[in-house]
Amino acid sequence: MRDVDFLGLLARRGFSLGLAVYFSTLLLCMPATAAATCGKKLVWAVNSYVPYMVNGPDNTWSGLDIDLIGAILDRAGCEYELIEMPGKRALQEVRKGAVDIMGAASITAERKEFSHFSAPYRSERITVFVRKDDAAARVLASLAEALDKHITLAAGLGAHYGAEYGSFSQQLVAAGLLQLNDSLERRMNMLARGRVQGVIEDEVAGAGTIRDLGLGDQFETAPITLNDEPVHILLSKQTIDANTLDLINAAIAQLNQEGTLQEILQRYRLGAH
């Protein structure tokens, strides 16, 4: 095999230096998956959340996490079946061992009591969607700048968008610069009609709604990242052994090194369609 600069390759594909080092180390330490398979058919709990998990009219699941985790499990040699249930109930079933895995999991002390966590397979990035014809909003780099330049924004009612949003949201509301509601579709229509200059949202969820509304040619993202947190596959300690966890982590490392996970993710970003 020819020598490959894995660290440089991952960095060029958009990973931070820390994640690039993590995956390079993981790739060297983990076993190859070709000769091994999971010891059981995995029960994977899913719950509709567009565009991460979407249940079609024929009960066929699609979406970003379906594609990403499906590719990981296939590479790891794991058979699986999907069972729909709300996230809170799914965590209870993971604790009991009735469910084997869940996606899009953040690590918490409570969850670590009954779960393993895979290596991160993607991140959840919060950004600001703006109109391409809005010169001021297009270069927005911080919420402090939005406050200073009186750039109007919209965000989800009761949503968590990271520390910077937590620090500035009340000031923006008080200044009449931040509108809150519980409909992402409504917020994107507000942006299209010029009622606000930016919409704070998860990068993938925002892009999916924009495409559904047929507004993809009007919007882009500003050069601002309010939050960027890795998410993991959560696996039940009752049913998942160390070998299966190693296979899944090896698959994540290999698919990242090949660029497969980034290629899947790119299909769901704004401008992909």
Coordinates of C-alpha atoms in Angstrom, one line a residue:
M1 CA 0.0 0.0 0.0
R2 CA 1.3 3.5 -0.9
D3 CA 2.0 5.9 1.9
V4 CA -1.0 8.3 2.6
D5 CA -1.0 11.5 4.7
F6 CA -4.2 10.6 6.5
L7 CA -3.9 13.7 8.8
G8 CA -3.6 16.1 5.8
L9 CA -6.3 14.3 3.9
L10 CA -8.8 14.6 6.7
A11 CA -8.0 18.2 7.3
R12 CA -8.5 19.0 3.6
R13 CA -11.9 17.3 3.8
G14 CA -13.1 19.8 6.4
F15 CA -12.3 18.2 9.7
S16 CA -10.8 20.3 12.5
L17 CA -7.2 19.4 13.5
G18 CA -8.4 17.7 16.7
L19 CA -10.8 15.4 14.8
A20 CA -8.3 14.8 12.1
V21 CA -5.7 13.6 14.7
Y22 CA -8.4 11.6 16.5
F23 CA -9.4 9.7 13.3
S24 CA -5.8 9.1 12.2
T25 CA -5.0 7.6 15.6
L26 CA -8.2 5.5 15.6
L27 CA -7.5 4.2 12.1
L28 CA -4.1 3.0 13.2
C29 CA -5.4 1.3 16.4
M30 CA -8.6 -0.3 15.2
P31 CA -8.8 -3.7 13.4
A32 CA -9.9 -4.1 9.8
T33 CA -13.6 -4.8 9.5
A34 CA -13.5 -7.0 6.4
A35 CA -12.9 -10.2 8.3
A36 CA -15.3 -9.7 11.2
T37 CA -19.0 -9.0 11.7
C38 CA -21.3 -8.0 14.5
G39 CA -22.4 -10.8 16.8
K40 CA -26.1 -10.0 16.5
K41 CA -28.7 -8.2 14.4
L42 CA -28.8 -4.7 15.8
V43 CA -32.1 -3.0 16.7
W44 CA -31.7 0.7 15.8
A45 CA -34.3 3.1 17.2
V46 CA -35.2 5.9 14.8
N47 CA -37.5 8.9 15.1
S48 CA -38.6 11.3 12.3
Y49 CA -36.6 14.5 12.2
V50 CA -36.3 16.1 8.8
P51 CA -33.9 15.9 7.1
Y52 CA -31.9 13.6 9.4
M53 CA -34.5 10.8 9.5
V54 CA -37.6 10.8 7.2
N55 CA -40.2 8.1 7.1
G56 CA -41.7 7.8 3.6
P57 CA -45.3 6.8 2.7
D58 CA -44.2 3.2 2.2
N59 CA -42.4 3.1 5.6
T60 CA -39.0 3.4 4.0
W61 CA -36.6 5.5 5.9
S62 CA -34.2 8.0 4.4
G63 CA -32.2 11.1 5.5
L64 CA -28.7 12.1 6.5
D65 CA -28.4 10.0 9.6
I66 CA -30.0 7.0 7.9
D67 CA -27.4 7.3 5.1
L68 CA -24.4 7.9 7.4
I69 CA -25.1 5.3 10.1
G70 CA -26.3 2.8 7.5
A71 CA -23.0 3.2 5.7
I72 CA -21.1 2.7 9.0
L73 CA -23.0 -0.4 9.9
D74 CA -22.6 -1.9 6.5
R75 CA -18.9 -1.3 6.6
A76 CA -18.7 -2.8 10.1
G77 CA -20.5 -5.9 8.9
C78 CA -23.5 -5.3 11.1
E79 CA -27.1 -6.4 10.1
Y80 CA -29.7 -4.1 11.6
E81 CA -33.5 -3.4 11.7
L82 CA -35.1 0.0 12.2
I83 CA -37.8 0.5 14.9
E84 CA -39.6 3.9 15.2
M85 CA -40.0 5.3 18.7
P86 CA -39.6 8.7 20.4
G87 CA -36.1 9.5 21.6
K88 CA -36.9 9.5 25.3
R89 CA -38.5 6.1 25.2
A90 CA -35.6 4.8 23.0
L91 CA -33.1 5.8 25.7
Q92 CA -35.1 3.8 28.2
E93 CA -35.1 0.8 25.9
V94 CA -31.4 1.1 25.4
R95 CA -30.9 1.1 29.2
K96 CA -32.9 -2.2 29.3
G97 CA -31.2 -3.7 26.3
A98 CA -34.4 -3.9 24.1
V99 CA -32.8 -1.4 21.7
D100 CA -29.2 -1.7 20.7
I101 CA -28.3 1.6 19.1
M102 CA -29.4 5.2 18.5
G103 CA -27.9 8.0 16.4
A104 CA -27.2 11.7 16.9
A105 CA -26.2 11.2 20.5
S106 CA -24.3 13.7 22.7
I107 CA -22.2 12.2 25.6
T108 CA -23.6 12.8 29.1
A109 CA -22.6 11.4 32.4
E110 CA -26.0 9.8 32.9
R111 CA -26.0 8.1 29.5
K112 CA -22.5 6.8 30.0
E113 CA -23.9 4.7 32.9
F114 CA -25.7 2.4 30.4
S115 CA -24.3 3.2 27.0
H116 CA -21.1 3.0 24.9
F117 CA -20.4 5.8 22.5
S118 CA -18.8 5.5 19.1
A119 CA -16.3 7.9 17.7
P120 CA -18.1 11.0 16.3
Y121 CA -19.5 10.4 12.9
R122 CA -20.6 14.0 12.1
S123 CA -21.1 17.3 13.9
E124 CA -24.1 19.5 14.5
R125 CA -23.2 23.0 13.3
I126 CA -25.3 26.0 14.0
T127 CA -25.0 28.9 11.5
V128 CA -27.0 31.8 10.1
F129 CA -28.8 31.6 6.8
V130 CA -29.0 34.9 4.9
R131 CA -30.2 36.2 1.5
K132 CA -27.5 36.4 -1.2
D133 CA -28.6 40.0 -2.0
D134 CA -28.1 41.3 1.5
A135 CA -24.5 42.7 1.6
A136 CA -24.5 43.4 5.3
A137 CA -25.9 40.0 6.5
R138 CA -23.7 38.0 4.1
V139 CA -20.5 39.0 6.0
L140 CA -22.0 38.6 9.5
A141 CA -19.3 37.0 11.7
S142 CA -20.8 37.2 15.2
L143 CA -23.9 38.0 17.2
A144 CA -22.1 41.0 18.7
E145 CA -21.8 42.3 15.2
A146 CA -25.5 41.7 14.6
L147 CA -26.3 43.8 17.7
D148 CA -23.9 46.6 16.7
K149 CA -25.1 46.8 13.0
H150 CA -28.8 46.2 13.8
I151 CA -29.1 43.0 11.7
T152 CA -32.5 41.4 12.3
L153 CA -32.6 37.7 13.0
A154 CA -35.1 34.9 13.7
A155 CA -34.6 31.7 15.7
G156 CA -36.5 28.8 17.2
L157 CA -38.5 29.4 20.3
G158 CA -36.8 27.7 23.2
A159 CA -34.0 26.3 21.0
H160 CA -30.4 25.8 22.2
Y161 CA -27.8 27.3 19.8
G162 CA -24.7 27.4 21.9
A163 CA -22.9 29.7 24.3
E164 CA -22.7 32.8 22.1
Y165 CA -26.4 32.6 21.4
G166 CA -27.1 32.2 25.1
S167 CA -25.0 35.3 25.8
F168 CA -26.6 37.6 23.2
S169 CA -30.2 36.4 22.6
Q170 CA -31.8 38.4 25.3
Q171 CA -30.0 41.6 24.2
L172 CA -31.1 41.0 20.7
V173 CA -34.7 40.5 21.7
A174 CA -34.6 43.6 23.9
A175 CA -33.2 45.6 20.9
G176 CA -36.0 44.3 18.7
L177 CA -33.5 42.4 16.5
L178 CA -34.5 38.8 17.3
Q179 CA -37.8 37.2 16.6
L180 CA -38.7 33.8 18.0
N181 CA -41.2 31.2 16.8
D182 CA -41.7 27.5 16.7
S183 CA -41.8 27.0 12.8
L184 CA -38.6 26.7 10.8
E185 CA -40.6 27.0 7.6
R186 CA -42.1 30.2 8.8
R187 CA -38.7 31.6 9.7
M188 CA -37.3 30.8 6.3
N189 CA -40.3 32.5 4.6
M190 CA -39.7 35.6 6.8
L191 CA -36.2 35.7 5.5
A192 CA -37.4 35.3 1.9
R193 CA -39.8 38.2 2.3
G194 CA -37.3 40.5 4.0
R195 CA -38.9 40.5 7.4
V196 CA -35.6 39.4 8.9
Q197 CA -32.0 39.4 7.5
G198 CA -30.9 36.1 9.0
V199 CA -32.2 32.8 10.4
I200 CA -30.2 31.0 13.1
E201 CA -30.4 27.3 12.5
D202 CA -28.8 23.9 12.3
E203 CA -26.9 23.8 9.0
V204 CA -28.5 20.6 7.7
A205 CA -32.0 21.2 9.0
G206 CA -32.0 24.7 7.5
A207 CA -30.7 23.6 4.1
G208 CA -33.4 20.9 3.9
T209 CA -36.2 23.3 4.7
I210 CA -34.9 25.9 2.2
R211 CA -34.8 23.2 -0.6
D212 CA -38.3 22.1 0.3
L213 CA -39.5 25.7 -0.1
G214 CA -37.7 26.1 -3.4
L215 CA -35.6 28.9 -2.1
G216 CA -32.1 27.4 -2.5
D217 CA -31.0 29.9 -5.2
Q218 CA -31.8 32.9 -2.9
F219 CA -30.0 31.9 0.3
E220 CA -26.5 31.1 1.6
T221 CA -24.8 30.8 5.0
A222 CA -22.9 33.7 6.6
P223 CA -19.3 33.1 7.8
I224 CA -20.4 32.4 11.4
T225 CA -20.5 29.2 13.4
L226 CA -22.4 29.6 16.7
N227 CA -22.0 26.0 17.8
D228 CA -20.3 22.9 16.4
E229 CA -20.6 19.8 18.5
P230 CA -19.7 16.2 17.5
V231 CA -22.4 13.5 17.7
H232 CA -22.0 9.8 18.2
I233 CA -23.8 6.5 17.9
L234 CA -25.1 5.4 21.3
L235 CA -24.9 1.7 22.0
S236 CA -26.4 -0.3 24.8
K237 CA -24.0 -1.8 27.3
Q238 CA -26.5 -4.6 27.9
T239 CA -26.2 -5.9 24.4
I240 CA -23.1 -4.4 22.6
D241 CA -19.7 -5.9 23.4
A242 CA -16.3 -4.3 22.9
N243 CA -15.7 -6.2 19.6
T244 CA -18.8 -4.6 18.0
L245 CA -17.9 -1.2 19.3
D246 CA -14.4 -1.6 17.8
L247 CA -15.8 -2.7 14.5
I248 CA -18.1 0.4 14.3
N249 CA -15.3 2.7 15.3
A250 CA -13.0 1.2 12.7
A251 CA -15.7 1.6 10.1
I252 CA -16.1 5.3 11.0
A253 CA -12.4 5.9 10.8
Q254 CA -12.1 4.1 7.4
L255 CA -15.1 5.9 5.9
N256 CA -13.8 9.2 7.1
Q257 CA -10.3 8.5 5.6
E258 CA -12.0 7.6 2.3
G259 CA -14.1 10.7 2.4
T260 CA -17.4 8.7 2.2
L261 CA -19.1 10.3 5.2
Q262 CA -18.2 13.8 4.0
E263 CA -19.6 13.0 0.5
I264 CA -22.8 11.9 2.1
L265 CA -23.0 15.0 4.3
Q266 CA -22.3 17.3 1.4
R267 CA -25.4 16.1 -0.4
Y268 CA -27.5 17.6 2.4
R269 CA -25.8 21.0 2.6
L270 CA -27.1 24.2 1.0
G271 CA -26.3 24.3 -2.7
A272 CA -26.0 20.5 -3.0
H273 CA -29.1 20.3 -5.2

